[in-house]
PDB file of C-alpha atoms and ligand atoms in Angstrom:
ATOM      1  CA  MET A   1     -76.598 -36.754 -76.822  1.00  0.00           C
ATOM      2  CA  PRO A   2     -78.681 -37.966 -79.774  1.00  0.00           C
ATOM      3  CA  PHE A   3     -81.219 -35.126 -79.747  1.00  0.00           C
ATOM      4  CA  SER A   4     -80.556 -31.410 -79.517  1.00  0.00           C
ATOM      5  CA  LEU A   5     -82.513 -28.216 -79.072  1.00  0.00           C
ATOM      6  CA  ALA A   6     -82.982 -26.781 -82.558  1.00  0.00           C
ATOM      7  CA  PRO A   7     -82.093 -23.082 -82.634  1.00  0.00           C
ATOM      8  CA  LEU A   8     -84.925 -20.680 -83.378  1.00  0.00           C
ATOM      9  CA  PRO A   9     -85.166 -19.807 -87.085  1.00  0.00           C
ATOM     10  CA  TYR A  10     -85.281 -16.068 -86.172  1.00  0.00           C
ATOM     11  CA  ALA A  11     -84.177 -13.675 -83.431  1.00  0.00           C
ATOM     12  CA  ASP A  12     -85.921 -14.083 -80.079  1.00  0.00           C
ATOM     13  CA  THR A  13     -87.439 -10.600 -80.525  1.00  0.00           C
ATOM     14  CA  ALA A  14     -88.758 -11.292 -84.050  1.00  0.00           C
ATOM     15  CA  LEU A  15     -92.284 -12.341 -83.067  1.00  0.00           C
ATOM     16  CA  ASP A  16     -92.884  -9.477 -80.648  1.00  0.00           C
ATOM     17  CA  PRO A  17     -95.461  -8.426 -79.503  1.00  0.00           C
ATOM     18  CA  VAL A  18     -97.628 -11.481 -80.306  1.00  0.00           C
ATOM     19  CA  VAL A  19     -94.969 -13.799 -78.861  1.00  0.00           C
ATOM     20  CA  SER A  20     -92.510 -11.726 -76.834  1.00  0.00           C
ATOM     21  CA  SER A  21     -88.837 -12.465 -76.237  1.00  0.00           C
ATOM     22  CA  ARG A  22     -89.755 -13.082 -72.599  1.00  0.00           C
ATOM     23  CA  THR A  23     -92.201 -15.812 -73.634  1.00  0.00           C
ATOM     24  CA  ILE A  24     -89.599 -17.261 -76.009  1.00  0.00           C
ATOM     25  CA  SER A  25     -86.946 -17.285 -73.265  1.00  0.00           C
ATOM     26  CA  PHE A  26     -89.191 -19.526 -71.167  1.00  0.00           C
ATOM     27  CA  HIS A  27     -90.867 -21.455 -73.970  1.00  0.00           C
ATOM     28  CA  HIS A  28     -87.831 -22.294 -76.108  1.00  0.00           C
ATOM     29  CA  GLY A  29     -85.103 -21.906 -73.508  1.00  0.00           C
ATOM     30  CA  LEU A  30     -86.802 -23.864 -70.712  1.00  0.00           C
ATOM     31  CA  HIS A  31     -89.953 -25.789 -71.710  1.00  0.00           C
ATOM     32  CA  HIS A  32     -88.731 -26.999 -75.119  1.00  0.00           C
ATOM     33  CA  LYS A  33     -85.182 -27.561 -73.845  1.00  0.00           C
ATOM     34  CA  THR A  34     -86.478 -29.652 -70.937  1.00  0.00           C
ATOM     35  CA  TYR A  35     -88.309 -31.988 -73.327  1.00  0.00           C
ATOM     36  CA  VAL A  36     -85.033 -32.461 -75.241  1.00  0.00           C
ATOM     37  CA  ASP A  37     -83.050 -33.086 -72.049  1.00  0.00           C
ATOM     38  CA  ASN A  38     -85.665 -35.547 -70.731  1.00  0.00           C
ATOM     39  CA  LEU A  39     -85.762 -37.419 -74.036  1.00  0.00           C
ATOM     40  CA  ASN A  40     -81.972 -37.736 -74.100  1.00  0.00           C
ATOM     41  CA  LYS A  41     -82.025 -39.235 -70.589  1.00  0.00           C
ATOM     42  CA  LEU A  42     -84.783 -41.676 -71.581  1.00  0.00           C
ATOM     43  CA  VAL A  43     -82.969 -43.012 -74.667  1.00  0.00           C
ATOM     44  CA  GLU A  44     -79.543 -43.307 -73.072  1.00  0.00           C
ATOM     45  CA  ASN A  45     -78.131 -46.775 -73.836  1.00  0.00           C
ATOM     46  CA  ASP A  46     -81.290 -47.606 -75.803  1.00  0.00           C
ATOM     47  CA  PRO A  47     -81.683 -48.423 -79.523  1.00  0.00           C
ATOM     48  CA  LEU A  48     -84.275 -45.605 -79.690  1.00  0.00           C
ATOM     49  CA  GLY A  49     -81.360 -43.188 -79.335  1.00  0.00           C
ATOM     50  CA  ALA A  50     -80.123 -44.181 -82.802  1.00  0.00           C
ATOM     51  CA  MET A  51     -83.464 -43.436 -84.484  1.00  0.00           C
ATOM     52  CA  SER A  52     -84.775 -40.204 -85.976  1.00  0.00           C
ATOM     53  CA  LEU A  53     -87.110 -38.156 -83.799  1.00  0.00           C
ATOM     54  CA  VAL A  54     -90.125 -38.976 -86.004  1.00  0.00           C
ATOM     55  CA  ASP A  55     -89.291 -42.700 -85.874  1.00  0.00           C
ATOM     56  CA  VAL A  56     -89.024 -42.561 -82.062  1.00  0.00           C
ATOM     57  CA  VAL A  57     -92.485 -40.962 -81.822  1.00  0.00           C
ATOM     58  CA  ARG A  58     -93.975 -43.631 -84.094  1.00  0.00           C
ATOM     59  CA  ALA A  59     -92.149 -46.471 -82.317  1.00  0.00           C
ATOM     60  CA  VAL A  60     -93.420 -45.579 -78.837  1.00  0.00           C
ATOM     61  CA  ALA A  61     -96.927 -44.290 -79.694  1.00  0.00           C
ATOM     62  CA  GLY A  62     -99.632 -46.217 -77.838  1.00  0.00           C
ATOM     63  CA  LYS A  63     -97.179 -48.272 -75.738  1.00  0.00           C
ATOM     64  CA  ALA A  64     -98.170 -48.277 -72.064  1.00  0.00           C
ATOM     65  CA  ASP A  65     -94.559 -48.650 -70.883  1.00  0.00           C
ATOM     66  CA  LYS A  66     -93.311 -45.809 -73.103  1.00  0.00           C
ATOM     67  CA  VAL A  67     -95.614 -42.941 -72.122  1.00  0.00           C
ATOM     68  CA  ALA A  68     -92.755 -40.711 -70.950  1.00  0.00           C
ATOM     69  CA  HIS A  69     -90.854 -41.413 -74.182  1.00  0.00           C
ATOM     70  CA  PHE A  70     -93.929 -40.472 -76.216  1.00  0.00           C
ATOM     71  CA  ASN A  71     -94.633 -37.303 -74.259  1.00  0.00           C
ATOM     72  CA  ASN A  72     -91.089 -35.968 -74.458  1.00  0.00           C
ATOM     73  CA  ALA A  73     -90.371 -37.039 -78.064  1.00  0.00           C
ATOM     74  CA  GLY A  74     -93.782 -35.753 -79.169  1.00  0.00           C
ATOM     75  CA  GLN A  75     -93.183 -32.431 -77.480  1.00  0.00           C
ATOM     76  CA  VAL A  76     -89.732 -32.055 -79.073  1.00  0.00           C
ATOM     77  CA  PHE A  77     -91.243 -32.675 -82.510  1.00  0.00           C
ATOM     78  CA  ASN A  78     -94.268 -30.447 -81.856  1.00  0.00           C
ATOM     79  CA  HIS A  79     -92.148 -27.538 -80.621  1.00  0.00           C
ATOM     80  CA  ASP A  80     -89.654 -27.778 -83.496  1.00  0.00           C
ATOM     81  CA  PHE A  81     -92.669 -27.715 -85.804  1.00  0.00           C
ATOM     82  CA  TYR A  82     -94.313 -24.806 -83.969  1.00  0.00           C
ATOM     83  CA  TRP A  83     -91.289 -22.505 -84.250  1.00  0.00           C
ATOM     84  CA  SER A  84     -91.128 -23.264 -87.980  1.00  0.00           C
ATOM     85  CA  SER A  85     -94.864 -22.619 -88.347  1.00  0.00           C
ATOM     86  CA  LEU A  86     -94.292 -18.996 -87.288  1.00  0.00           C
ATOM     87  CA  LYS A  87     -92.282 -16.182 -88.845  1.00  0.00           C
ATOM     88  CA  PRO A  88     -91.976 -12.431 -88.429  1.00  0.00           C
ATOM     89  CA  ASN A  89     -94.332 -10.593 -90.818  1.00  0.00           C
ATOM     90  CA  GLY A  90     -96.204 -13.819 -91.459  1.00  0.00           C
ATOM     91  CA  GLY A  91     -99.924 -14.296 -91.768  1.00  0.00           C
ATOM     92  CA  GLY A  92    -101.645 -13.371 -94.996  1.00  0.00           C
ATOM     93  CA  ASP A  93    -102.871 -16.065 -97.343  1.00  0.00           C
ATOM     94  CA  PRO A  94    -101.344 -19.137 -98.973  1.00  0.00           C
ATOM     95  CA  ALA A  95    -101.015 -19.303-102.756  1.00  0.00           C
ATOM     96  CA  GLY A  96    -100.648 -21.876-105.495  1.00  0.00           C
ATOM     97  CA  ALA A  97    -101.268 -25.579-104.945  1.00  0.00           C
ATOM     98  CA  LEU A  98    -101.832 -25.250-101.207  1.00  0.00           C
ATOM     99  CA  LYS A  99    -104.464 -22.548-101.684  1.00  0.00           C
ATOM    100  CA  ALA A 100    -106.236 -24.702-104.270  1.00  0.00           C
ATOM    101  CA  GLN A 101    -106.226 -27.692-101.897  1.00  0.00           C
ATOM    102  CA  ILE A 102    -107.604 -25.618 -99.004  1.00  0.00           C
ATOM    103  CA  ASP A 103    -110.321 -24.287-101.305  1.00  0.00           C
ATOM    104  CA  SER A 104    -111.209 -27.820-102.307  1.00  0.00           C
ATOM    105  CA  ASP A 105    -110.940 -29.642 -98.942  1.00  0.00           C
ATOM    106  CA  LEU A 106    -111.646 -26.955 -96.331  1.00  0.00           C
ATOM    107  CA  GLY A 107    -114.064 -24.522 -97.968  1.00  0.00           C
ATOM    108  CA  GLY A 108    -111.647 -21.699 -98.735  1.00  0.00           C
ATOM    109  CA  ILE A 109    -109.014 -19.656 -96.909  1.00  0.00           C
ATOM    110  CA  ALA A 110    -111.425 -17.523 -94.855  1.00  0.00           C
ATOM    111  CA  LYS A 111    -113.295 -20.589 -93.627  1.00  0.00           C
ATOM    112  CA  PHE A 112    -109.999 -22.347 -92.891  1.00  0.00           C
ATOM    113  CA  LYS A 113    -108.866 -19.442 -90.692  1.00  0.00           C
ATOM    114  CA  THR A 114    -112.159 -19.413 -88.782  1.00  0.00           C
ATOM    115  CA  ASP A 115    -112.173 -23.192 -88.289  1.00  0.00           C
ATOM    116  CA  PHE A 116    -108.460 -23.363 -87.403  1.00  0.00           C
ATOM    117  CA  ALA A 117    -108.959 -20.669 -84.744  1.00  0.00           C
ATOM    118  CA  ALA A 118    -112.017 -22.526 -83.413  1.00  0.00           C
ATOM    119  CA  ALA A 119    -109.999 -25.758 -83.120  1.00  0.00           C
ATOM    120  CA  ALA A 120    -107.195 -23.953 -81.265  1.00  0.00           C
ATOM    121  CA  VAL A 121    -109.540 -22.137 -78.905  1.00  0.00           C
ATOM    122  CA  GLY A 122    -111.719 -25.225 -78.441  1.00  0.00           C
ATOM    123  CA  GLN A 123    -108.929 -27.605 -77.424  1.00  0.00           C
ATOM    124  CA  PHE A 124    -109.816 -28.234 -73.763  1.00  0.00           C
ATOM    125  CA  GLY A 125    -106.697 -27.826 -71.644  1.00  0.00           C
ATOM    126  CA  SER A 126    -103.194 -28.161 -73.076  1.00  0.00           C
ATOM    127  CA  GLY A 127    -102.564 -29.181 -76.643  1.00  0.00           C
ATOM    128  CA  TRP A 128    -102.170 -28.184 -80.267  1.00  0.00           C
ATOM    129  CA  ALA A 129    -104.169 -27.174 -83.338  1.00  0.00           C
ATOM    130  CA  TRP A 130    -102.986 -28.478 -86.716  1.00  0.00           C
ATOM    131  CA  LEU A 131    -103.402 -28.182 -90.431  1.00  0.00           C
ATOM    132  CA  VAL A 132    -102.561 -31.695 -91.610  1.00  0.00           C
ATOM    133  CA  TRP A 133    -102.334 -33.675 -94.802  1.00  0.00           C
ATOM    134  CA  LYS A 134    -104.136 -36.975 -94.198  1.00  0.00           C
ATOM    135  CA  THR A 135    -101.900 -39.445 -95.962  1.00  0.00           C
ATOM    136  CA  GLN A 136    -104.509 -42.224 -96.289  1.00  0.00           C
ATOM    137  CA  GLU A 137    -107.469 -40.067 -97.327  1.00  0.00           C
ATOM    138  CA  LYS A 138    -105.242 -37.748 -99.385  1.00  0.00           C
ATOM    139  CA  LYS A 139    -106.899 -34.567 -98.197  1.00  0.00           C
ATOM    140  CA  LEU A 140    -106.292 -31.671 -95.818  1.00  0.00           C
ATOM    141  CA  ALA A 141    -107.887 -31.550 -92.373  1.00  0.00           C
ATOM    142  CA  ILE A 142    -107.914 -29.375 -89.272  1.00  0.00           C
ATOM    143  CA  GLU A 143    -107.188 -31.327 -86.104  1.00  0.00           C
ATOM    144  CA  LYS A 144    -106.553 -30.674 -82.445  1.00  0.00           C
ATOM    145  CA  THR A 145    -104.460 -32.900 -80.199  1.00  0.00           C
ATOM    146  CA  ALA A 146    -104.118 -33.004 -76.424  1.00  0.00           C
ATOM    147  CA  ASN A 147    -100.895 -32.648 -74.443  1.00  0.00           C
ATOM    148  CA  ALA A 148     -98.010 -34.150 -76.471  1.00  0.00           C
ATOM    149  CA  ASP A 149    -100.125 -35.963 -79.055  1.00  0.00           C
ATOM    150  CA  THR A 150     -99.127 -35.290 -82.631  1.00  0.00           C
ATOM    151  CA  PRO A 151    -100.393 -36.167 -86.131  1.00  0.00           C
ATOM    152  CA  ILE A 152     -97.120 -37.929 -86.977  1.00  0.00           C
ATOM    153  CA  ALA A 153     -98.059 -40.658 -84.469  1.00  0.00           C
ATOM    154  CA  ARG A 154    -100.759 -41.681 -86.981  1.00  0.00           C
ATOM    155  CA  GLY A 155     -98.557 -41.236 -90.041  1.00  0.00           C
ATOM    156  CA  ASP A 156    -100.150 -37.965 -91.124  1.00  0.00           C
ATOM    157  CA  ALA A 157     -98.110 -34.978 -92.323  1.00  0.00           C
ATOM    158  CA  PRO A 158     -98.538 -31.691 -90.440  1.00  0.00           C
ATOM    159  CA  LEU A 159     -98.317 -28.432 -92.375  1.00  0.00           C
ATOM    160  CA  LEU A 160     -98.861 -25.873 -89.576  1.00  0.00           C
ATOM    161  CA  THR A 161     -99.393 -25.923 -85.835  1.00  0.00           C
ATOM    162  CA  ILE A 162    -100.302 -23.554 -83.005  1.00  0.00           C
ATOM    163  CA  ASP A 163     -99.249 -24.412 -79.455  1.00  0.00           C
ATOM    164  CA  VAL A 164    -102.160 -23.736 -77.097  1.00  0.00           C
ATOM    165  CA  TRP A 165    -100.493 -24.799 -73.857  1.00  0.00           C
ATOM    166  CA  GLU A 166    -100.794 -21.843 -71.476  1.00  0.00           C
ATOM    167  CA  HIS A 167     -96.995 -21.439 -71.440  1.00  0.00           C
ATOM    168  CA  ALA A 168     -97.248 -20.376 -75.110  1.00  0.00           C
ATOM    169  CA  TYR A 169     -99.344 -17.285 -74.394  1.00  0.00           C
ATOM    170  CA  TYR A 170     -99.888 -16.564 -70.716  1.00  0.00           C
ATOM    171  CA  LEU A 171     -97.114 -13.981 -70.244  1.00  0.00           C
ATOM    172  CA  ASP A 172     -98.258 -11.958 -73.273  1.00  0.00           C
ATOM    173  CA  HIS A 173    -102.025 -12.519 -73.338  1.00  0.00           C
ATOM    174  CA  GLN A 174    -102.823 -13.913 -69.858  1.00  0.00           C
ATOM    175  CA  ASN A 175    -105.897 -16.149 -70.186  1.00  0.00           C
ATOM    176  CA  ARG A 176    -106.970 -14.726 -73.579  1.00  0.00           C
ATOM    177  CA  ARG A 177    -106.188 -17.738 -75.729  1.00  0.00           C
ATOM    178  CA  ALA A 178    -108.481 -16.511 -78.510  1.00  0.00           C
ATOM    179  CA  ALA A 179    -106.541 -13.214 -78.790  1.00  0.00           C
ATOM    180  CA  TYR A 180    -103.231 -15.095 -79.040  1.00  0.00           C
ATOM    181  CA  VAL A 181    -104.592 -17.536 -81.630  1.00  0.00           C
ATOM    182  CA  GLN A 182    -106.080 -14.786 -83.795  1.00  0.00           C
ATOM    183  CA  ALA A 183    -102.868 -12.729 -83.662  1.00  0.00           C
ATOM    184  CA  VAL A 184    -100.795 -15.782 -84.623  1.00  0.00           C
ATOM    185  CA  ILE A 185    -103.068 -16.507 -87.594  1.00  0.00           C
ATOM    186  CA  ASP A 186    -103.126 -12.866 -88.724  1.00  0.00           C
ATOM    187  CA  LYS A 187     -99.474 -11.926 -88.138  1.00  0.00           C
ATOM    188  CA  LEU A 188     -97.186 -14.936 -87.693  1.00  0.00           C
ATOM    189  CA  LEU A 189     -98.327 -17.998 -89.659  1.00  0.00           C
ATOM    190  CA  ASN A 190     -95.552 -19.148 -92.009  1.00  0.00           C
ATOM    191  CA  TRP A 191     -97.380 -20.135 -95.189  1.00  0.00           C
ATOM    192  CA  ASP A 192     -94.047 -20.694 -96.993  1.00  0.00           C
ATOM    193  CA  TRP A 193     -93.259 -23.444 -94.477  1.00  0.00           C
ATOM    194  CA  ALA A 194     -96.751 -24.930 -94.928  1.00  0.00           C
ATOM    195  CA  ALA A 195     -96.365 -24.951 -98.715  1.00  0.00           C
ATOM    196  CA  GLU A 196     -93.004 -26.740 -98.426  1.00  0.00           C
ATOM    197  CA  GLN A 197     -94.475 -29.391 -96.131  1.00  0.00           C
ATOM    198  CA  PHE A 198     -97.460 -29.792 -98.464  1.00  0.00           C
ATOM    199  CA  ALA A 199     -95.221 -30.312-101.506  1.00  0.00           C
ATOM    200  CA  LYS A 200     -93.176 -32.942 -99.624  1.00  0.00           C
ATOM    201  CA  ALA A 201     -96.253 -34.715 -98.266  1.00  0.00           C
ATOM    202  CA  LYS A 202     -98.066 -34.894-101.588  1.00  0.00           C
ATOM    203  CA  GLY A 203     -94.886 -36.082-103.327  1.00  0.00           C
TER     204      GLY A 203
HETATM  205 MN1   MN B   1     -95.137 -25.329 -75.724  1.00  0.00          MN
END
């Protein structure tokens, strides 16, 4: 099988109580795994199966006969990225070059947190909120995407994401998406991961 379910970068209890082990057992063990299994079935005996996950997403984006490929490959990428965007005892503020760029492009860290939360809460239905490096414009932006859509489809470089599909928060927060989003920003965001992605993206 060309694609595999990446193990969590921490114990399944590490994000409790914002994201409980019960949520993780469904979200990583079933939802995320199903996207991987579906993608593997779709690329069986297909040249796409020899490509990297990011290249698959870019190759099938916008193709009417490859919607299932896009949805499953996009969701595998997005979920891998989501688990890395979180860490136990996360939150706080970024430092160094990333902080300076947020100050310059997004009006400071406090404004970023407010606007990032608003994007996550304001995404209608299922989807994702992102901090992204826009590779053409060479600046940071906050974006939201629906369903399996992902900034890598447009060649941009994500730094952080929050999953706002109901399966990400319903067991722990019921319908209170705003409470989940705020707790993720305050307690779980992995700014070390974001800084690494920023350094790679800026080159
Ligand atoms: Mn999800």
